[in-house]
Amino acid sequence: MTSYTELGLVNTVELFKKAVSGGYALPAYNFNNLEQLQAIIQACVETKSPVILQVSSGARKYANQNLLKNMAKGAVEFAHELGHDIPIVLHLDHGDTYELCVDCIETGFSSVMIDGSHFPYDENVALTKKVVEYAHSRKDYVSVEGELGVLAGVEDDVSAEKSHYTQPSEVEDFLKKTGVDSLAISIGTSHGRAKFKPEQCTRDANGILIPPPLRFDILEEIEKKIPGFPIVLHGSSSVPIEYVKIIEKYGGKLSDSVGIPEEQLRRAAKSAVCKINIDSDGRLAMTAMIRKVLFEKPDEFDPRKILGPARDELKKLYSHKNVNVLGSANRA
Ligand SMILES: [Zn+2]
């Protein structure tokens, strides 16, 4: 059994307090390999941003949880070596059972999400409460994120056909009964790189899909019910058209890609939204560069020369997010 404190990691409690009062959101970037982790840490050290490293259950299966834990420990040392110690959280994304959450906590995760949002309300409450009771009873206090409302889209093991928005009338009761440290809500974000069906969108003059706007009215209503309480947005990639174009130029096929415009996320980050999950954008940046390199250098077969440029692009993307979208730069 390991405590996250031995790994040099922190939970989210203090970070969220500062983010809510400071009007910014922490980046929650998913990782499952070395290059992603290098890019995240380099970007966050350079922009002096705290960071949440997210591991999904799919990533856990792909990369092994012990390896990931030790990579997170290595990330703390790497940041130090780069010259600036930033707060680093190791977070389980979309934990679906009590047992999985406990297993991750005992491995050294400093924060977990228990996602009971697809269950009926009372079952969601009971499951979430059970995880919170264990996580908070520990000496090291592991923070817990719950979810109300369902996001559409596909993300690793998580998929839902239809979204339904968070009901503001439920949030107060949910917090009281479960004791969660933060709450993921559904206000129109969505998992994956095709967040909306074309028929849900309009098109601009160039035929580019314009998504329906986020439901800021619901967010405001929720904020009124639970003032200052940390809110989380999942599925918040913007799906940059430049990356989609590069991927398609070099043989990929990503029809009907559409994300959440960055200015809407910036607006959300200024509210009580204090954690914004971004995964698909990183996948797109990496894939775009890998395809480009493989096409332009057909004789290249050194994985470092193929993944290196992808890593550099990823770092650029994350720096941009911290500075221009989340507002988390210079907060660490
Ligand atoms: Zn999610």
mmCIF file of C-alpha atoms and ligand atoms in Angstrom:
data_model
loop_
_atom_site.group_PDB
_atom_site.id
_atom_site.type_symbol
_atom_site.label_atom_id
_atom_site.label_comp_id
_atom_site.label_asym_id
_atom_site.label_seq_id
_atom_site.Cartn_x
_atom_site.Cartn_y
_atom_site.Cartn_z
ATOM 1 C CA MET A 1 0.000 0.000 0.000
ATOM 2 C CA THR A 2 1.264 3.436 -0.960
ATOM 3 C CA SER A 3 0.080 6.878 0.047
ATOM 4 C CA TYR A 4 0.209 9.543 -2.627
ATOM 5 C CA THR A 5 2.082 11.757 -0.208
ATOM 6 C CA GLU A 6 5.058 9.389 -0.509
ATOM 7 C CA LEU A 7 5.050 9.996 -4.262
ATOM 8 C CA GLY A 8 5.155 13.781 -3.908
ATOM 9 C CA LEU A 9 1.578 14.185 -5.204
ATOM 10 C CA VAL A 10 -1.237 16.326 -3.799
ATOM 11 C CA ASN A 11 -5.035 16.004 -3.625
ATOM 12 C CA THR A 12 -7.332 18.564 -5.224
ATOM 13 C CA VAL A 13 -8.737 20.323 -2.150
ATOM 14 C CA GLU A 14 -6.436 23.351 -1.895
ATOM 15 C CA LEU A 15 -5.960 23.582 -5.670
ATOM 16 C CA PHE A 16 -9.710 23.802 -6.274
ATOM 17 C CA LYS A 17 -10.172 26.450 -3.570
ATOM 18 C CA LYS A 18 -7.596 28.637 -5.280
ATOM 19 C CA ALA A 19 -9.002 27.951 -8.747
ATOM 20 C CA VAL A 20 -12.548 28.887 -7.773
ATOM 21 C CA SER A 21 -11.497 32.108 -6.073
ATOM 22 C CA GLY A 22 -8.953 32.921 -8.788
ATOM 23 C CA GLY A 23 -11.375 32.449 -11.705
ATOM 24 C CA TYR A 24 -9.441 29.765 -13.550
ATOM 25 C CA ALA A 25 -9.633 26.004 -14.096
ATOM 26 C CA LEU A 26 -7.020 23.307 -13.613
ATOM 27 C CA PRO A 27 -6.074 21.265 -16.645
ATOM 28 C CA ALA A 28 -6.942 17.571 -16.389
ATOM 29 C CA TYR A 29 -4.940 15.845 -19.093
ATOM 30 C CA ASN A 30 -5.154 12.110 -19.692
ATOM 31 C CA PHE A 31 -2.002 10.093 -20.130
ATOM 32 C CA ASN A 32 -1.124 6.497 -20.900
ATOM 33 C CA ASN A 33 2.396 6.734 -22.327
ATOM 34 C CA LEU A 34 5.767 8.411 -21.860
ATOM 35 C CA GLU A 35 5.528 11.053 -24.585
ATOM 36 C CA GLN A 36 2.181 12.334 -23.335
ATOM 37 C CA LEU A 37 3.495 12.617 -19.804
ATOM 38 C CA GLN A 38 6.655 14.421 -20.928
ATOM 39 C CA ALA A 39 4.581 16.904 -22.935
ATOM 40 C CA ILE A 40 2.187 17.556 -20.055
ATOM 41 C CA ILE A 41 4.945 18.149 -17.516
ATOM 42 C CA GLN A 42 7.076 20.276 -19.845
ATOM 43 C CA ALA A 43 4.090 22.459 -20.757
ATOM 44 C CA CYS A 44 2.877 22.833 -17.180
ATOM 45 C CA VAL A 45 6.335 23.624 -15.803
ATOM 46 C CA GLU A 46 6.989 26.193 -18.521
ATOM 47 C CA THR A 47 3.642 27.882 -18.005
ATOM 48 C CA LYS A 48 3.835 27.397 -14.206
ATOM 49 C CA SER A 49 0.490 25.642 -14.024
ATOM 50 C CA PRO A 50 -0.722 23.066 -11.512
ATOM 51 C CA VAL A 51 -1.885 19.895 -13.246
ATOM 52 C CA ILE A 52 -4.159 16.896 -12.832
ATOM 53 C CA LEU A 53 -2.808 13.755 -14.483
ATOM 54 C CA GLN A 54 -5.768 11.596 -15.378
ATOM 55 C CA VAL A 55 -5.806 7.848 -15.776
ATOM 56 C CA SER A 56 -8.912 6.253 -17.233
ATOM 57 C CA SER A 57 -9.715 2.621 -16.611
ATOM 58 C CA GLY A 58 -8.830 2.054 -20.272
ATOM 59 C CA ALA A 59 -5.410 3.626 -19.698
ATOM 60 C CA ARG A 60 -4.972 1.465 -16.640
ATOM 61 C CA LYS A 61 -5.568 -1.651 -18.687
ATOM 62 C CA TYR A 62 -3.324 -0.433 -21.482
ATOM 63 C CA ALA A 63 -0.361 0.765 -19.458
ATOM 64 C CA ASN A 64 -0.549 -1.002 -16.060
ATOM 65 C CA GLN A 65 -1.416 0.944 -12.961
ATOM 66 C CA ASN A 66 1.923 0.379 -11.211
ATOM 67 C CA LEU A 67 3.822 1.720 -14.179
ATOM 68 C CA LEU A 68 1.496 4.729 -14.326
ATOM 69 C CA LYS A 69 1.918 5.383 -10.621
ATOM 70 C CA ASN A 70 5.678 5.344 -10.922
ATOM 71 C CA MET A 71 5.484 7.561 -13.988
ATOM 72 C CA ALA A 72 3.533 10.078 -11.901
ATOM 73 C CA LYS A 73 6.218 9.860 -9.222
ATOM 74 C CA GLY A 74 8.795 10.390 -11.950
ATOM 75 C CA ALA A 75 6.788 13.375 -13.182
ATOM 76 C CA VAL A 76 7.190 15.075 -9.803
ATOM 77 C CA GLU A 77 10.963 14.591 -10.028
ATOM 78 C CA PHE A 78 11.017 15.635 -13.685
ATOM 79 C CA ALA A 79 9.242 18.915 -12.881
ATOM 80 C CA HIS A 80 11.741 19.564 -10.121
ATOM 81 C CA GLU A 81 14.597 18.886 -12.514
ATOM 82 C CA LEU A 82 13.070 21.298 -15.047
ATOM 83 C CA GLY A 83 13.360 23.972 -12.385
ATOM 84 C CA HIS A 84 9.866 24.543 -11.015
ATOM 85 C CA ASP A 85 7.926 22.342 -8.599
ATOM 86 C CA ILE A 86 4.288 22.366 -9.690
ATOM 87 C CA PRO A 87 1.464 20.700 -7.746
ATOM 88 C CA ILE A 88 0.652 17.362 -9.426
ATOM 89 C CA VAL A 89 -2.513 15.319 -8.815
ATOM 90 C CA LEU A 90 -2.878 11.696 -9.927
ATOM 91 C CA HIS A 91 -6.570 11.179 -10.612
ATOM 92 C CA LEU A 92 -8.679 8.200 -11.635
ATOM 93 C CA ASP A 93 -11.002 9.270 -14.449
ATOM 94 C CA HIS A 94 -14.447 7.600 -14.500
ATOM 95 C CA GLY A 95 -13.999 5.012 -11.789
ATOM 96 C CA ASP A 96 -17.002 2.754 -12.156
ATOM 97 C CA THR A 97 -16.842 0.599 -9.016
ATOM 98 C CA TYR A 98 -16.002 1.056 -5.349
ATOM 99 C CA GLU A 99 -13.337 -1.651 -5.660
ATOM 100 C CA LEU A 100 -11.555 0.108 -8.531
ATOM 101 C CA CYS A 101 -11.470 3.389 -6.592
ATOM 102 C CA VAL A 102 -10.066 1.682 -3.489
ATOM 103 C CA ASP A 103 -7.481 -0.152 -5.583
ATOM 104 C CA CYS A 104 -6.284 3.097 -7.184
ATOM 105 C CA ILE A 105 -6.205 4.923 -3.848
ATOM 106 C CA GLU A 106 -4.123 2.128 -2.320
ATOM 107 C CA THR A 107 -1.786 2.268 -5.317
ATOM 108 C CA GLY A 108 -1.072 5.954 -4.677
ATOM 109 C CA PHE A 109 -3.704 7.991 -6.533
ATOM 110 C CA SER A 110 -4.433 11.275 -4.767
ATOM 111 C CA SER A 111 -7.896 11.762 -6.258
ATOM 112 C CA VAL A 112 -10.592 9.561 -7.781
ATOM 113 C CA MET A 113 -13.782 10.009 -9.701
ATOM 114 C CA ILE A 114 -16.628 7.662 -8.940
ATOM 115 C CA ASP A 115 -19.046 7.887 -11.828
ATOM 116 C CA GLY A 116 -22.470 6.640 -10.842
ATOM 117 C CA SER A 117 -24.207 9.068 -13.179
ATOM 118 C CA HIS A 118 -25.727 6.318 -15.317
ATOM 119 C CA PHE A 119 -27.477 4.813 -12.264
ATOM 120 C CA PRO A 120 -30.776 5.974 -10.797
ATOM 121 C CA TYR A 121 -30.209 8.900 -8.417
ATOM 122 C CA ASP A 122 -30.370 6.934 -5.152
ATOM 123 C CA GLU A 123 -27.902 4.325 -6.401
ATOM 124 C CA ASN A 124 -25.539 7.059 -7.555
ATOM 125 C CA VAL A 125 -25.752 8.611 -4.080
ATOM 126 C CA ALA A 126 -25.112 5.296 -2.299
ATOM 127 C CA LEU A 127 -22.114 4.327 -4.460
ATOM 128 C CA THR A 128 -20.552 7.781 -4.335
ATOM 129 C CA LYS A 129 -21.022 8.024 -0.570
ATOM 130 C CA LYS A 130 -19.292 4.682 -0.050
ATOM 131 C CA VAL A 131 -16.212 5.824 -1.988
ATOM 132 C CA VAL A 132 -16.148 9.184 -0.189
ATOM 133 C CA GLU A 133 -16.326 7.498 3.207
ATOM 134 C CA TYR A 134 -13.289 5.366 2.420
ATOM 135 C CA ALA A 135 -11.286 8.142 0.711
ATOM 136 C CA HIS A 136 -11.912 10.690 3.449
ATOM 137 C CA SER A 137 -11.312 8.280 6.321
ATOM 138 C CA ARG A 138 -7.699 7.886 5.276
ATOM 139 C CA LYS A 139 -4.992 9.875 6.992
ATOM 140 C CA ASP A 140 -3.862 11.288 3.640
ATOM 141 C CA TYR A 141 -7.420 12.372 2.586
ATOM 142 C CA VAL A 142 -7.980 11.416 -1.042
ATOM 143 C CA SER A 143 -10.332 13.758 -2.897
ATOM 144 C CA VAL A 144 -13.417 12.426 -4.685
ATOM 145 C CA GLU A 145 -15.269 13.697 -7.755
ATOM 146 C CA GLY A 146 -18.866 12.623 -8.342
ATOM 147 C CA GLU A 147 -21.119 13.170 -11.334
ATOM 148 C CA LEU A 148 -24.719 14.208 -11.876
ATOM 149 C CA GLY A 149 -26.187 14.235 -15.370
ATOM 150 C CA VAL A 150 -24.951 12.202 -18.315
ATOM 151 C CA LEU A 151 -22.584 13.239 -21.111
ATOM 152 C CA ALA A 152 -23.066 11.726 -24.520
ATOM 153 C CA GLY A 153 -20.179 10.367 -26.549
ATOM 154 C CA VAL A 154 -17.539 7.682 -26.202
ATOM 155 C CA GLU A 155 -14.426 7.839 -24.047
ATOM 156 C CA ASP A 156 -12.496 4.636 -23.444
ATOM 157 C CA ASP A 157 -14.879 2.460 -21.453
ATOM 158 C CA VAL A 158 -17.482 5.157 -21.045
ATOM 159 C CA SER A 159 -20.195 5.571 -23.598
ATOM 160 C CA ALA A 160 -23.686 6.981 -23.653
ATOM 161 C CA GLU A 161 -26.080 7.393 -26.536
ATOM 162 C CA LYS A 162 -27.875 10.404 -25.175
ATOM 163 C CA SER A 163 -26.875 13.127 -22.803
ATOM 164 C CA HIS A 164 -29.098 14.545 -20.171
ATOM 165 C CA TYR A 165 -28.320 17.762 -18.429
ATOM 166 C CA THR A 166 -27.633 17.997 -14.726
ATOM 167 C CA GLN A 167 -30.745 18.984 -12.812
ATOM 168 C CA PRO A 168 -29.890 21.949 -10.586
ATOM 169 C CA SER A 169 -32.585 20.812 -8.134
ATOM 170 C CA GLU A 170 -30.536 17.690 -7.303
ATOM 171 C CA VAL A 171 -27.092 19.140 -6.660
ATOM 172 C CA GLU A 172 -27.494 20.383 -3.094
ATOM 173 C CA ASP A 173 -28.980 17.124 -1.889
ATOM 174 C CA PHE A 174 -26.280 15.119 -3.693
ATOM 175 C CA LEU A 175 -23.472 17.048 -2.033
ATOM 176 C CA LYS A 176 -25.067 16.792 1.391
ATOM 177 C CA LYS A 177 -25.645 13.061 1.118
ATOM 178 C CA THR A 178 -22.325 12.068 -0.480
ATOM 179 C CA GLY A 179 -19.730 14.561 0.816
ATOM 180 C CA VAL A 180 -17.896 14.731 -2.539
ATOM 181 C CA ASP A 181 -15.116 17.286 -3.018
ATOM 182 C CA SER A 182 -16.130 18.242 -6.554
ATOM 183 C CA LEU A 183 -18.988 17.621 -8.946
ATOM 184 C CA ALA A 184 -18.894 16.847 -12.664
ATOM 185 C CA ILE A 185 -21.933 18.235 -14.435
ATOM 186 C CA SER A 186 -23.501 17.941 -17.852
ATOM 187 C CA ILE A 187 -24.228 21.255 -19.597
ATOM 188 C CA GLY A 188 -23.608 20.303 -23.201
ATOM 189 C CA THR A 189 -20.018 19.055 -23.343
ATOM 190 C CA SER A 190 -19.508 15.572 -24.713
ATOM 191 C CA HIS A 191 -16.836 12.870 -24.886
ATOM 192 C CA GLY A 192 -14.851 12.118 -28.037
ATOM 193 C CA ARG A 193 -13.907 14.049 -31.189
ATOM 194 C CA ALA A 194 -17.362 14.071 -32.803
ATOM 195 C CA LYS A 195 -19.251 15.688 -29.983
ATOM 196 C CA PHE A 196 -22.435 16.401 -31.863
ATOM 197 C CA LYS A 197 -24.277 14.954 -34.816
ATOM 198 C CA PRO A 198 -24.194 17.269 -37.841
ATOM 199 C CA GLU A 199 -27.955 17.754 -37.535
ATOM 200 C CA GLN A 200 -27.440 19.226 -34.043
ATOM 201 C CA CYS A 201 -25.057 21.849 -35.480
ATOM 202 C CA THR A 202 -25.115 24.725 -37.913
ATOM 203 C CA ARG A 203 -22.394 25.332 -40.530
ATOM 204 C CA ASP A 204 -20.318 28.422 -41.224
ATOM 205 C CA ALA A 205 -19.567 29.810 -44.699
ATOM 206 C CA ASN A 206 -16.778 27.239 -45.162
ATOM 207 C CA GLY A 207 -19.017 24.337 -44.246
ATOM 208 C CA ILE A 208 -17.371 23.894 -40.840
ATOM 209 C CA LEU A 209 -19.717 22.534 -38.163
ATOM 210 C CA ILE A 210 -20.683 25.010 -35.421
ATOM 211 C CA PRO A 211 -21.846 23.208 -32.269
ATOM 212 C CA PRO A 212 -24.804 24.205 -30.097
ATOM 213 C CA PRO A 213 -23.620 26.500 -27.267
ATOM 214 C CA LEU A 214 -23.014 25.248 -23.724
ATOM 215 C CA ARG A 215 -25.926 25.695 -21.322
ATOM 216 C CA PHE A 216 -24.531 28.500 -19.207
ATOM 217 C CA ASP A 217 -28.015 29.051 -17.800
ATOM 218 C CA ILE A 218 -27.856 25.620 -16.129
ATOM 219 C CA LEU A 219 -24.338 26.296 -14.863
ATOM 220 C CA GLU A 220 -25.487 29.573 -13.319
ATOM 221 C CA GLU A 221 -28.450 27.920 -11.667
ATOM 222 C CA ILE A 222 -26.164 25.243 -10.210
ATOM 223 C CA GLU A 223 -23.747 27.888 -8.945
ATOM 224 C CA LYS A 224 -26.591 29.632 -7.163
ATOM 225 C CA LYS A 225 -27.515 26.403 -5.352
ATOM 226 C CA ILE A 226 -23.942 25.585 -4.294
ATOM 227 C CA PRO A 227 -21.947 28.841 -4.332
ATOM 228 C CA GLY A 228 -18.200 28.376 -4.634
ATOM 229 C CA PHE A 229 -18.374 24.584 -4.837
ATOM 230 C CA PRO A 230 -15.848 23.105 -7.311
ATOM 231 C CA ILE A 231 -17.466 22.116 -10.610
ATOM 232 C CA VAL A 232 -15.882 19.857 -13.232
ATOM 233 C CA LEU A 233 -16.410 19.731 -16.981
ATOM 234 C CA HIS A 234 -15.695 16.520 -18.864
ATOM 235 C CA GLY A 235 -15.503 16.141 -22.627
ATOM 236 C CA SER A 236 -14.056 19.613 -23.146
ATOM 237 C CA SER A 237 -11.820 19.245 -26.153
ATOM 238 C CA SER A 238 -12.193 21.856 -28.853
ATOM 239 C CA VAL A 239 -11.227 19.524 -31.718
ATOM 240 C CA PRO A 240 -9.015 22.031 -33.596
ATOM 241 C CA ILE A 241 -9.839 21.981 -37.282
ATOM 242 C CA GLU A 242 -6.107 22.408 -38.139
ATOM 243 C CA TYR A 243 -5.322 18.985 -36.670
ATOM 244 C CA VAL A 244 -8.290 17.338 -38.326
ATOM 245 C CA LYS A 245 -7.119 18.810 -41.657
ATOM 246 C CA ILE A 246 -3.550 17.524 -41.222
ATOM 247 C CA ILE A 247 -4.830 14.062 -40.320
ATOM 248 C CA GLU A 248 -7.086 13.976 -43.368
ATOM 249 C CA LYS A 249 -4.381 15.400 -45.643
ATOM 250 C CA TYR A 250 -2.117 12.474 -44.764
ATOM 251 C CA GLY A 251 -4.647 9.713 -45.222
ATOM 252 C CA GLY A 252 -6.808 9.841 -42.103
ATOM 253 C CA LYS A 253 -10.552 9.981 -42.087
ATOM 254 C CA LEU A 254 -12.317 11.858 -39.307
ATOM 255 C CA SER A 255 -15.646 12.916 -40.682
ATOM 256 C CA ASP A 256 -17.961 15.251 -38.790
ATOM 257 C CA SER A 257 -15.431 16.212 -36.125
ATOM 258 C CA VAL A 258 -16.677 18.948 -33.836
ATOM 259 C CA GLY A 259 -15.705 20.162 -30.350
ATOM 260 C CA ILE A 260 -16.430 22.857 -27.782
ATOM 261 C CA PRO A 261 -15.182 26.319 -28.844
ATOM 262 C CA GLU A 262 -12.330 27.546 -26.658
ATOM 263 C CA GLU A 263 -13.962 30.872 -25.828
ATOM 264 C CA GLN A 264 -16.865 29.019 -24.200
ATOM 265 C CA LEU A 265 -14.449 26.998 -22.083
ATOM 266 C CA ARG A 266 -12.636 30.199 -21.110
ATOM 267 C CA ARG A 267 -15.931 31.627 -19.947
ATOM 268 C CA ALA A 268 -16.674 28.457 -17.952
ATOM 269 C CA ALA A 269 -13.204 28.497 -16.375
ATOM 270 C CA LYS A 270 -13.893 31.943 -14.932
ATOM 271 C CA SER A 271 -16.865 30.555 -13.002
ATOM 272 C CA ALA A 272 -16.874 27.837 -10.316
ATOM 273 C CA VAL A 273 -15.715 25.389 -12.988
ATOM 274 C CA CYS A 274 -12.269 24.544 -11.657
ATOM 275 C CA LYS A 275 -11.299 21.368 -13.555
ATOM 276 C CA ILE A 276 -11.600 20.947 -17.306
ATOM 277 C CA ASN A 277 -10.906 17.553 -18.879
ATOM 278 C CA ILE A 278 -9.124 17.578 -22.230
ATOM 279 C CA ASP A 279 -8.183 14.310 -23.920
ATOM 280 C CA SER A 280 -9.297 14.210 -27.558
ATOM 281 C CA ASP A 281 -7.343 17.339 -28.519
ATOM 282 C CA GLY A 282 -4.122 15.670 -27.399
ATOM 283 C CA ARG A 283 -4.968 12.542 -29.368
ATOM 284 C CA LEU A 284 -5.567 14.662 -32.463
ATOM 285 C CA ALA A 285 -2.317 16.626 -32.067
ATOM 286 C CA MET A 286 -0.279 13.428 -31.734
ATOM 287 C CA THR A 287 -1.993 11.623 -34.581
ATOM 288 C CA ALA A 288 -1.613 14.641 -36.883
ATOM 289 C CA MET A 289 2.159 14.805 -36.328
ATOM 290 C CA ILE A 290 2.670 11.043 -36.534
ATOM 291 C CA ARG A 291 0.833 10.867 -39.858
ATOM 292 C CA LYS A 292 2.757 13.863 -41.198
ATOM 293 C CA VAL A 293 6.166 12.468 -40.244
ATOM 294 C CA LEU A 294 5.397 9.006 -41.596
ATOM 295 C CA PHE A 295 4.257 10.509 -44.884
ATOM 296 C CA GLU A 296 7.099 12.998 -45.284
ATOM 297 C CA LYS A 297 9.863 10.634 -44.162
ATOM 298 C CA PRO A 298 8.973 7.199 -45.526
ATOM 299 C CA ASP A 299 12.441 5.860 -44.668
ATOM 300 C CA GLU A 300 12.137 6.785 -40.980
ATOM 301 C CA PHE A 301 11.750 3.864 -38.615
ATOM 302 C CA ASP A 302 13.130 5.200 -35.322
ATOM 303 C CA PRO A 303 10.101 5.570 -33.009
ATOM 304 C CA ARG A 304 11.802 8.529 -31.301
ATOM 305 C CA LYS A 305 11.892 10.441 -34.582
ATOM 306 C CA ILE A 306 8.232 9.620 -35.152
ATOM 307 C CA LEU A 307 6.918 10.260 -31.641
ATOM 308 C CA GLY A 308 9.287 13.152 -30.832
ATOM 309 C CA PRO A 309 7.562 15.693 -33.107
ATOM 310 C CA ALA A 310 4.185 14.466 -31.802
ATOM 311 C CA ARG A 311 5.378 15.106 -28.263
ATOM 312 C CA ASP A 312 6.538 18.624 -29.196
ATOM 313 C CA GLU A 313 3.181 19.443 -30.770
ATOM 314 C CA LEU A 314 1.374 18.111 -27.720
ATOM 315 C CA LYS A 315 3.461 20.329 -25.469
ATOM 316 C CA LYS A 316 2.565 23.351 -27.612
ATOM 317 C CA LEU A 317 -1.116 22.458 -27.410
ATOM 318 C CA TYR A 318 -1.084 22.088 -23.621
ATOM 319 C CA SER A 319 0.803 25.351 -23.111
ATOM 320 C CA HIS A 320 -1.801 27.090 -25.239
ATOM 321 C CA LYS A 321 -4.628 25.562 -23.190
ATOM 322 C CA ASN A 322 -3.072 26.611 -19.876
ATOM 323 C CA VAL A 323 -2.404 30.182 -21.009
ATOM 324 C CA ASN A 324 -5.356 30.991 -23.264
ATOM 325 C CA VAL A 325 -8.213 28.684 -22.299
ATOM 326 C CA LEU A 326 -7.980 27.561 -18.672
ATOM 327 C CA GLY A 327 -6.142 30.544 -17.229
ATOM 328 C CA SER A 328 -4.051 28.192 -15.077
ATOM 329 C CA ALA A 329 -0.686 29.612 -16.181
ATOM 330 C CA ASN A 330 1.355 31.342 -13.454
ATOM 331 C CA ARG A 331 -0.798 29.825 -10.714
ATOM 332 C CA ALA A 332 1.858 27.411 -9.473
HETATM 333 ZN ZN ZN B 1 -15.203 12.066 -18.859
#
